[in-house]
């Protein structure tokens, strides 16, 4: 009997684009997860993947879209930018309008500011939960769904493995940050470097429990060389994710074929 595979895609700003390369190598090896969950950028990539887009098609959409356009000045004071560009991007390309129309089972996590808890979306309208999952506080406006205001899932859970774990035999987690020690005395000389490092360390502490629930963790650490919100280099990030995933293919295939 074939084993069911799930994958959880994490948040990570621009560096999260390396997860497209992860999906590319998995698909190339014949490993096509049936269940997908995502947080922030992982929710955006996951939505396209669950909608039947190939990793190559997702990469092409990413290359054609300009991340800077997402940072449209907001007229409100709750966030610096709104997510109008992301909304138009999703509505332009996604074929599915609801979770039910997707080709794969898909779960999106978002932080509920009103209740202080993590909410998981897997039914109904698709675009708004994906936007909510990506709404980084102070940078993007909170998104309102059913009377509640939501922000980036990574505040509470950067790797939402919980909704997928009960449904699959093998769970693959993707984690794009690095918490390795850095000895370079020139490091952290800018506010951006300090911010990136602080976020990475915080996410590591919050993600340990989720990582332990995965059967395989693919961690393209070189993604951390790219800032969270720096201008993206799609091809380089795609390659980083692909190269790291290649190392895990033999053991994942062995687990799939065993028994």
Tab-separated table of C-alpha atoms in Angstrom:
chain	number	residue	atom	x	y	z
A	1	UNK	CA	0.000	0.000	0.000
A	2	UNK	CA	1.410	3.392	-0.998
A	3	UNK	CA	2.429	5.656	1.837
A	4	UNK	CA	0.899	9.102	2.203
A	5	UNK	CA	3.328	12.029	2.207
A	6	UNK	CA	2.852	15.488	3.655
A	7	UNK	CA	5.012	18.595	3.560
A	8	UNK	CA	5.122	21.705	5.731
A	9	UNK	CA	6.529	24.893	4.203
A	10	UNK	CA	7.820	27.479	6.649
A	11	UNK	CA	7.818	31.259	6.754
A	12	UNK	CA	11.023	33.095	5.955
A	13	UNK	CA	10.461	36.160	3.812
A	14	UNK	CA	12.441	36.216	0.584
A	15	UNK	CA	14.683	33.335	1.693
A	16	UNK	CA	11.593	31.118	1.799
A	17	UNK	CA	11.674	31.036	-2.002
A	18	UNK	CA	14.295	28.275	-1.684
A	19	UNK	CA	11.349	25.998	-0.892
A	20	UNK	CA	10.393	26.065	-4.577
A	21	UNK	CA	13.685	24.277	-5.265
A	22	UNK	CA	12.844	21.742	-2.557
A	23	UNK	CA	9.549	20.916	-4.265
A	24	UNK	CA	11.299	20.693	-7.640
A	25	UNK	CA	13.707	17.967	-6.511
A	26	UNK	CA	11.008	16.052	-4.622
A	27	UNK	CA	8.813	16.010	-7.722
A	28	UNK	CA	11.774	15.046	-9.892
A	29	UNK	CA	12.307	12.023	-7.624
A	30	UNK	CA	8.645	11.057	-7.897
A	31	UNK	CA	7.793	12.299	-4.401
A	32	UNK	CA	4.583	14.333	-4.621
A	33	UNK	CA	3.122	15.231	-1.206
A	34	UNK	CA	-0.637	14.736	-0.881
A	35	UNK	CA	-1.005	17.108	2.073
A	36	UNK	CA	0.528	20.580	2.273
A	37	UNK	CA	0.622	23.175	5.045
A	38	UNK	CA	2.257	26.565	5.054
A	39	UNK	CA	3.072	29.673	7.011
A	40	UNK	CA	3.708	33.122	5.480
A	41	UNK	CA	5.796	32.735	2.267
A	42	UNK	CA	5.305	28.985	2.720
A	43	UNK	CA	1.545	29.557	2.538
A	44	UNK	CA	1.919	31.461	-0.739
A	45	UNK	CA	4.101	28.772	-2.325
A	46	UNK	CA	1.915	26.045	-0.843
A	47	UNK	CA	-1.238	27.558	-2.327
A	48	UNK	CA	0.199	27.438	-5.838
A	49	UNK	CA	1.562	23.926	-5.337
A	50	UNK	CA	-1.735	22.633	-3.940
A	51	UNK	CA	-3.476	24.251	-6.909
A	52	UNK	CA	-1.552	22.028	-9.293
A	53	UNK	CA	1.232	24.394	-10.348
A	54	UNK	CA	4.588	22.715	-10.940
A	55	UNK	CA	7.607	24.083	-9.021
A	56	UNK	CA	8.939	25.412	-12.345
A	57	UNK	CA	5.699	27.319	-12.919
A	58	UNK	CA	5.807	28.717	-9.378
A	59	UNK	CA	9.395	29.869	-9.958
A	60	UNK	CA	8.365	31.597	-13.170
A	61	UNK	CA	5.509	33.425	-11.415
A	62	UNK	CA	7.924	34.514	-8.693
A	63	UNK	CA	10.448	35.773	-11.239
A	64	UNK	CA	7.809	37.728	-13.120
A	65	UNK	CA	6.419	39.365	-9.990
A	66	UNK	CA	8.339	42.136	-8.284
A	67	UNK	CA	8.528	41.768	-4.510
A	68	UNK	CA	8.991	45.519	-4.151
A	69	UNK	CA	5.491	46.053	-5.553
A	70	UNK	CA	4.045	44.278	-2.526
A	71	UNK	CA	5.305	47.158	-0.388
A	72	UNK	CA	2.588	49.579	-1.511
A	73	UNK	CA	2.283	52.487	0.965
A	74	UNK	CA	-0.730	52.109	3.202
A	75	UNK	CA	-3.108	54.951	4.028
A	76	UNK	CA	-3.851	53.345	7.375
A	77	UNK	CA	-1.607	53.357	10.426
A	78	UNK	CA	-1.832	49.692	11.380
A	79	UNK	CA	0.927	48.703	9.009
A	80	UNK	CA	3.438	50.300	6.693
A	81	UNK	CA	2.122	48.494	3.626
A	82	UNK	CA	-0.975	46.732	2.449
A	83	UNK	CA	-1.158	43.467	0.557
A	84	UNK	CA	-3.015	44.662	-2.538
A	85	UNK	CA	-0.271	43.496	-4.869
A	86	UNK	CA	-0.156	40.032	-3.290
A	87	UNK	CA	-3.933	39.802	-3.516
A	88	UNK	CA	-3.919	40.700	-7.215
A	89	UNK	CA	-1.076	38.225	-7.824
A	90	UNK	CA	-2.973	35.375	-6.156
A	91	UNK	CA	-6.254	36.166	-7.887
A	92	UNK	CA	-4.564	36.504	-11.265
A	93	UNK	CA	-2.777	33.153	-11.181
A	94	UNK	CA	-4.618	30.795	-8.820
A	95	UNK	CA	-7.196	28.649	-10.571
A	96	UNK	CA	-8.936	27.647	-7.338
A	97	UNK	CA	-11.026	30.175	-5.460
A	98	UNK	CA	-11.613	27.913	-2.465
A	99	UNK	CA	-9.700	25.269	-0.527
A	100	UNK	CA	-12.149	22.665	-1.757
A	101	UNK	CA	-11.173	23.331	-5.388
A	102	UNK	CA	-7.472	22.623	-4.800
A	103	UNK	CA	-5.855	19.455	-6.121
A	104	UNK	CA	-4.093	18.733	-2.811
A	105	UNK	CA	-5.296	19.030	0.768
A	106	UNK	CA	-3.977	22.371	1.990
A	107	UNK	CA	-3.775	24.003	5.430
A	108	UNK	CA	-2.900	27.663	6.068
A	109	UNK	CA	-1.909	28.974	9.495
A	110	UNK	CA	-2.443	32.556	10.687
A	111	UNK	CA	-2.161	34.351	14.034
A	112	UNK	CA	-5.487	35.600	15.407
A	113	UNK	CA	-4.795	38.926	17.129
A	114	UNK	CA	-8.164	38.923	18.876
A	115	UNK	CA	-7.944	35.493	20.501
A	116	UNK	CA	-4.147	35.355	20.733
A	117	UNK	CA	-4.209	31.884	19.189
A	118	UNK	CA	-3.145	30.202	15.963
A	119	UNK	CA	-5.967	29.432	13.560
A	120	UNK	CA	-5.794	26.881	10.760
A	121	UNK	CA	-7.759	27.433	7.547
A	122	UNK	CA	-8.618	24.575	5.209
A	123	UNK	CA	-12.129	25.327	3.962
A	124	UNK	CA	-13.846	28.176	2.170
A	125	UNK	CA	-12.288	31.174	0.425
A	126	UNK	CA	-8.578	30.700	-0.271
A	127	UNK	CA	-6.954	34.071	-0.961
A	128	UNK	CA	-7.690	35.902	2.299
A	129	UNK	CA	-6.179	33.265	4.650
A	130	UNK	CA	-3.008	33.154	2.524
A	131	UNK	CA	-2.748	36.936	2.770
A	132	UNK	CA	-3.377	36.803	6.514
A	133	UNK	CA	-0.665	34.200	6.975
A	134	UNK	CA	1.769	36.555	5.206
A	135	UNK	CA	0.877	39.791	7.015
A	136	UNK	CA	4.110	40.530	8.900
A	137	UNK	CA	3.207	42.879	11.800
A	138	UNK	CA	4.175	46.555	11.398
A	139	UNK	CA	5.120	45.884	7.775
A	140	UNK	CA	1.722	44.749	6.501
A	141	UNK	CA	-1.792	45.530	7.647
A	142	UNK	CA	-3.648	42.826	9.567
A	143	UNK	CA	-6.198	40.970	7.450
A	144	UNK	CA	-9.796	40.698	8.634
A	145	UNK	CA	-11.592	37.349	8.359
A	146	UNK	CA	-14.947	36.613	9.993
A	147	UNK	CA	-14.636	39.648	12.258
A	148	UNK	CA	-11.151	38.756	13.513
A	149	UNK	CA	-7.859	40.409	12.620
A	150	UNK	CA	-4.996	38.158	11.565
A	151	UNK	CA	-1.249	38.550	11.081
A	152	UNK	CA	1.702	36.370	10.081
A	153	UNK	CA	1.464	32.790	11.324
A	154	UNK	CA	5.157	32.804	12.232
A	155	UNK	CA	4.399	34.869	15.329
A	156	UNK	CA	3.084	31.672	16.922
A	157	UNK	CA	3.999	28.843	14.546
A	158	UNK	CA	6.496	29.068	11.706
A	159	UNK	CA	6.041	25.404	10.726
A	160	UNK	CA	2.401	24.304	11.023
A	161	UNK	CA	2.969	20.550	11.049
A	162	UNK	CA	0.058	19.840	13.405
A	163	UNK	CA	-2.795	19.787	10.852
A	164	UNK	CA	-0.862	17.494	8.499
A	165	UNK	CA	0.762	15.011	10.872
A	166	UNK	CA	-2.379	12.923	11.626
A	167	UNK	CA	-3.089	12.369	7.911
A	168	UNK	CA	0.281	11.170	6.621
A	169	UNK	CA	2.751	8.319	6.991
A	170	UNK	CA	5.744	10.488	6.154
A	171	UNK	CA	6.003	14.180	6.992
A	172	UNK	CA	8.675	16.395	5.425
A	173	UNK	CA	9.404	19.737	7.054
A	174	UNK	CA	11.255	22.573	5.337
A	175	UNK	CA	13.085	25.103	7.509
A	176	UNK	CA	15.017	27.891	5.754
A	177	UNK	CA	16.668	29.655	8.694
A	178	UNK	CA	20.025	29.100	10.361
A	179	UNK	CA	20.885	29.393	14.051
A	180	UNK	CA	24.537	28.329	13.636
A	181	UNK	CA	27.152	30.290	15.561
A	182	UNK	CA	28.735	33.212	13.699
A	183	UNK	CA	32.237	34.298	14.661
A	184	UNK	CA	32.697	37.076	12.090
A	185	UNK	CA	33.396	40.288	14.102
A	186	UNK	CA	32.117	42.368	11.180
A	187	UNK	CA	28.692	40.748	11.356
A	188	UNK	CA	25.672	42.587	12.750
A	189	UNK	CA	26.953	46.036	11.872
A	190	UNK	CA	23.627	47.083	10.353
A	191	UNK	CA	20.117	47.097	11.771
A	192	UNK	CA	19.007	44.750	8.992
A	193	UNK	CA	21.605	42.115	9.937
A	194	UNK	CA	20.633	42.402	13.609
A	195	UNK	CA	16.943	42.097	12.742
A	196	UNK	CA	17.454	39.071	10.482
A	197	UNK	CA	19.553	37.299	13.097
A	198	UNK	CA	17.134	38.060	15.932
A	199	UNK	CA	14.199	36.731	13.917
A	200	UNK	CA	16.117	33.579	12.939
A	201	UNK	CA	17.040	32.797	16.550
A	202	UNK	CA	13.503	33.428	17.763
A	203	UNK	CA	12.023	31.198	15.065
A	204	UNK	CA	14.456	28.412	15.924
A	205	UNK	CA	13.325	28.376	19.545
A	206	UNK	CA	9.668	28.314	18.499
A	207	UNK	CA	10.143	25.697	15.773
A	208	UNK	CA	11.973	22.977	17.718
A	209	UNK	CA	8.781	21.151	18.699
A	210	UNK	CA	7.470	21.181	15.126
A	211	UNK	CA	10.779	19.969	13.724
A	212	UNK	CA	10.696	16.999	16.096
A	213	UNK	CA	7.353	15.911	14.629
A	214	UNK	CA	8.790	15.645	11.111
A	215	UNK	CA	10.185	12.408	9.725
A	216	UNK	CA	12.566	14.399	7.520
A	217	UNK	CA	13.731	17.989	7.834
A	218	UNK	CA	15.189	19.736	4.812
A	219	UNK	CA	17.111	22.779	5.968
A	220	UNK	CA	18.728	24.832	3.171
A	221	UNK	CA	20.868	26.887	5.545
A	222	UNK	CA	22.483	28.861	2.742
A	223	UNK	CA	19.119	30.591	2.363
A	224	UNK	CA	20.044	32.529	5.504
A	225	UNK	CA	22.678	34.393	3.449
A	226	UNK	CA	19.710	36.193	1.912
A	227	UNK	CA	17.938	38.804	4.044
A	228	UNK	CA	14.311	38.319	4.997
A	229	UNK	CA	13.164	41.247	2.871
A	230	UNK	CA	16.145	41.919	0.617
A	231	UNK	CA	15.698	42.012	-3.139
A	232	UNK	CA	15.151	38.431	-4.152
A	233	UNK	CA	17.424	36.272	-6.272
A	234	UNK	CA	14.984	33.595	-7.374
A	235	UNK	CA	17.404	31.394	-9.285
A	236	UNK	CA	20.021	31.368	-6.528
A	237	UNK	CA	17.456	30.542	-3.838
A	238	UNK	CA	15.871	27.869	-6.042
A	239	UNK	CA	19.304	26.283	-6.477
A	240	UNK	CA	20.006	26.373	-2.726
A	241	UNK	CA	16.769	24.522	-1.990
A	242	UNK	CA	17.349	22.020	-4.780
A	243	UNK	CA	20.923	21.193	-3.765
A	244	UNK	CA	19.998	20.606	-0.127
A	245	UNK	CA	17.038	18.406	-1.046
A	246	UNK	CA	19.170	16.182	-3.285
A	247	UNK	CA	21.002	15.018	-0.147
A	248	UNK	CA	17.767	13.721	1.398
A	249	UNK	CA	16.235	11.941	-1.592
A	250	UNK	CA	17.816	8.486	-0.982
A	251	UNK	CA	16.615	8.284	2.624
A	252	UNK	CA	13.122	9.560	1.790
A	253	UNK	CA	12.758	7.036	-1.033
A	254	UNK	CA	13.997	4.299	1.270
A	255	UNK	CA	11.324	5.205	3.823
A	256	UNK	CA	8.656	5.306	1.118
A	257	UNK	CA	9.593	1.907	-0.272
A	258	UNK	CA	10.191	0.185	3.056
A	259	UNK	CA	7.381	-2.171	4.012
